[in-house]
């Protein structure tokens, strides 16, 4: 699943921690439940926040089992009930995803697989690391073999990460704007940069 808004992606700039424009890729096992739900939820919140024109959101599965299929019907029902879009075509992680600035893993198994697959493992994070209180653990549990309550739980866990993800996106976009116009972004770059410190 790939959702893209706005103009052609800008040339990459050497700006930490993830060079270039913001491309977020959500990853789970088969790309029909957890990762497409997360991508669709974030895409909708980006639209509501007026940030959709500058961000690419995609999702993929580690395994090819469901490639070409729509989102799991149960995930789709939960998303629709909460006002989110449900259009999605499952895909296995491939070349079109591997230039992502940040890979968001649904569980530790996906995180481990991604760290082997991507060129820069520092671009891999657990999705739930963006939640303000992840004391119950960082995994988003797989609802596939369970009942309806599991799909509701997945959506709840995803929605808890949205404020942190939006803050991350805004920070990246502000940094990119500052780097482009030479203004101070707090990084020690540009004519208005503050002196000092490591």
Coordinates of C-alpha atoms in Angstrom, one line a residue:
X1 CA 0.0 0.0 0.0
X2 CA 1.4 3.4 -0.9
X3 CA -0.3 6.8 -0.4
X4 CA 1.5 9.8 -1.9
X5 CA 0.5 13.4 -2.0
X6 CA 2.0 16.5 -3.4
X7 CA 4.7 17.3 -5.9
X8 CA 7.6 15.1 -7.0
X9 CA 9.9 14.3 -4.1
X10 CA 12.6 16.9 -3.5
X11 CA 16.3 16.1 -4.0
X12 CA 17.8 14.6 -0.9
X13 CA 19.8 16.8 1.5
X14 CA 22.4 15.6 3.9
X15 CA 20.3 16.5 7.0
X16 CA 20.1 14.2 10.0
X17 CA 18.6 12.0 11.2
X18 CA 16.9 10.9 8.0
X19 CA 18.1 12.8 4.9
X20 CA 15.6 14.0 2.4
X21 CA 11.8 14.3 2.4
X22 CA 9.7 12.5 4.9
X23 CA 8.7 9.0 3.7
X24 CA 7.3 6.8 6.4
X25 CA 6.9 3.0 5.7
X26 CA 4.9 0.9 8.1
X27 CA 5.8 -2.8 8.1
X28 CA 4.1 -6.0 9.5
X29 CA 4.0 -9.6 8.4
X30 CA 1.5 -9.8 5.5
X31 CA 0.4 -6.2 5.0
X32 CA -3.3 -6.8 5.4
X33 CA -4.0 -5.9 9.1
X34 CA -1.6 -3.9 11.2
X35 CA 0.7 -2.0 8.8
X36 CA -2.0 -0.8 6.4
X37 CA -4.2 0.3 9.3
X38 CA -1.3 2.3 10.7
X39 CA -0.6 3.9 7.3
X40 CA -4.2 4.7 6.6
X41 CA -4.7 6.2 10.1
X42 CA -1.6 8.4 9.8
X43 CA -2.4 9.5 6.3
X44 CA -5.8 10.7 7.4
X45 CA -4.4 12.6 10.3
X46 CA -1.8 14.2 8.1
X47 CA -4.6 15.3 5.8
X48 CA -6.6 16.8 8.7
X49 CA -3.4 18.6 9.9
X50 CA -2.7 20.0 6.5
X51 CA 0.5 18.1 6.2
X52 CA -0.5 15.7 3.5
X53 CA 1.1 17.7 0.6
X54 CA 4.7 17.0 1.8
X55 CA 4.6 13.5 3.1
X56 CA 4.7 10.0 1.6
X57 CA 3.1 7.2 3.6
X58 CA 3.5 3.5 2.5
X59 CA 3.2 0.1 4.1
X60 CA 4.5 -3.4 3.3
X61 CA 4.7 -6.9 4.6
X62 CA 7.8 -8.9 5.3
X63 CA 6.2 -11.9 3.7
X64 CA 4.5 -12.2 0.2
X65 CA 1.5 -14.2 1.4
X66 CA -1.2 -11.6 0.8
X67 CA 0.4 -9.5 -2.0
X68 CA -2.3 -8.0 -4.2
X69 CA -5.1 -8.5 -1.6
X70 CA -7.2 -5.7 0.0
X71 CA -7.1 -4.9 3.6
X72 CA -8.4 -7.7 5.9
X73 CA -12.2 -7.2 6.1
X74 CA -12.2 -7.0 9.9
X75 CA -9.5 -4.3 9.9
X76 CA -11.5 -2.4 7.2
X77 CA -14.7 -2.6 9.2
X78 CA -13.0 -1.1 12.3
X79 CA -11.3 1.7 10.3
X80 CA -14.5 2.6 8.5
X81 CA -16.4 2.7 11.8
X82 CA -13.9 5.2 13.1
X83 CA -14.0 7.4 10.0
X84 CA -10.8 6.2 8.3
X85 CA -10.4 5.3 4.6
X86 CA -9.9 1.6 3.8
X87 CA -8.5 1.5 0.2
X88 CA -5.4 -0.7 0.2
X89 CA -3.6 -3.2 -1.9
X90 CA -1.1 -5.4 0.0
X91 CA 2.5 -5.5 -1.1
X92 CA 5.7 -7.3 0.0
X93 CA 8.5 -5.0 1.1
X94 CA 10.5 -4.2 -2.1
X95 CA 12.7 -1.6 -3.8
X96 CA 9.9 1.0 -3.8
X97 CA 9.9 1.0 0.0
X98 CA 13.6 0.8 0.8
X99 CA 14.3 4.5 0.3
X100 CA 12.0 5.3 3.2
X101 CA 13.3 7.8 5.8
X102 CA 11.7 5.8 8.6
X103 CA 10.5 2.2 8.9
X104 CA 7.9 1.7 11.6
X105 CA 7.8 -1.9 12.8
X106 CA 4.7 -3.4 14.3
X107 CA 6.5 -5.9 16.5
X108 CA 10.0 -7.0 17.5
X109 CA 10.1 -9.7 14.8
X110 CA 9.5 -7.1 12.1
X111 CA 12.1 -4.8 13.6
X112 CA 14.7 -7.5 13.5
X113 CA 13.9 -8.4 9.9
X114 CA 14.0 -4.8 8.9
X115 CA 17.4 -4.2 10.5
X116 CA 18.7 -7.0 8.3
X117 CA 17.1 -5.7 5.1
X118 CA 17.6 -2.0 5.1
X119 CA 20.9 -0.2 4.4
X120 CA 20.7 2.0 7.5
X121 CA 19.3 0.2 10.5
X122 CA 19.0 3.5 12.4
X123 CA 16.0 4.2 10.2
X124 CA 14.1 1.4 11.8
X125 CA 11.9 2.1 14.9
X126 CA 9.1 0.4 16.7
X127 CA 5.8 2.2 15.9
X128 CA 4.9 2.2 19.6
X129 CA 8.1 4.0 20.5
X130 CA 6.1 7.1 19.5
X131 CA 3.4 6.5 22.0
X132 CA 3.5 8.6 25.2
X133 CA 3.0 5.5 27.4
X134 CA 4.1 2.2 26.0
X135 CA 4.5 0.6 29.4
X136 CA 2.6 -2.5 28.2
X137 CA 5.3 -3.2 25.7
X138 CA 6.2 -2.0 22.2
X139 CA 4.5 -4.7 20.1
X140 CA 1.3 -4.2 18.3
X141 CA -0.2 -7.7 18.6
X142 CA -1.3 -9.5 15.5
X143 CA -5.2 -9.7 15.5
X144 CA -5.4 -12.1 12.5
X145 CA -6.4 -15.2 14.4
X146 CA -8.4 -13.5 17.1
X147 CA -11.8 -11.9 17.6
X148 CA -13.1 -8.4 16.9
X149 CA -11.7 -7.0 20.1
X150 CA -8.2 -7.6 18.8
X151 CA -8.8 -5.3 15.8
X152 CA -10.2 -2.6 18.0
X153 CA -7.1 -2.9 20.2
X154 CA -4.8 -2.5 17.2
X155 CA -6.5 0.7 16.1
X156 CA -6.3 2.1 19.7
X157 CA -2.6 1.3 19.9
X158 CA -2.0 2.9 16.5
X159 CA -4.0 6.1 17.4
X160 CA -1.9 6.5 20.5
X161 CA 1.2 7.0 18.3
X162 CA -0.3 9.7 16.1
X163 CA 0.6 12.8 18.1
X164 CA 4.2 11.6 18.4
X165 CA 4.4 10.8 14.7
X166 CA 2.9 14.2 13.7
X167 CA 5.4 15.9 15.9
X168 CA 8.2 14.0 14.3
X169 CA 6.9 14.9 10.8
X170 CA 6.6 18.6 11.7
X171 CA 10.1 18.6 13.1
X172 CA 11.5 17.1 9.9
X173 CA 9.6 19.5 7.7
X174 CA 10.7 22.5 9.8
X175 CA 14.3 21.2 9.6
X176 CA 14.1 20.8 5.8
X177 CA 12.6 24.3 5.4
X178 CA 15.3 25.8 7.6
X179 CA 18.1 24.0 5.7
X180 CA 16.7 25.2 2.4
X181 CA 16.4 28.9 3.3
X182 CA 19.5 29.1 5.5
X183 CA 17.6 30.0 8.7
X184 CA 18.4 28.7 12.1
X185 CA 16.8 25.4 12.9
X186 CA 18.7 24.8 16.1
X187 CA 21.2 22.6 14.3
X188 CA 24.2 25.0 14.1
X189 CA 23.5 25.6 10.4
X190 CA 22.6 28.8 8.6
X191 CA 23.4 32.5 9.2
X192 CA 21.2 32.6 12.3
X193 CA 22.6 29.5 13.9
X194 CA 23.3 29.6 17.6
X195 CA 26.9 29.1 18.7
X196 CA 28.1 26.3 21.0
X197 CA 27.6 23.0 22.1
X198 CA 28.0 19.4 21.3

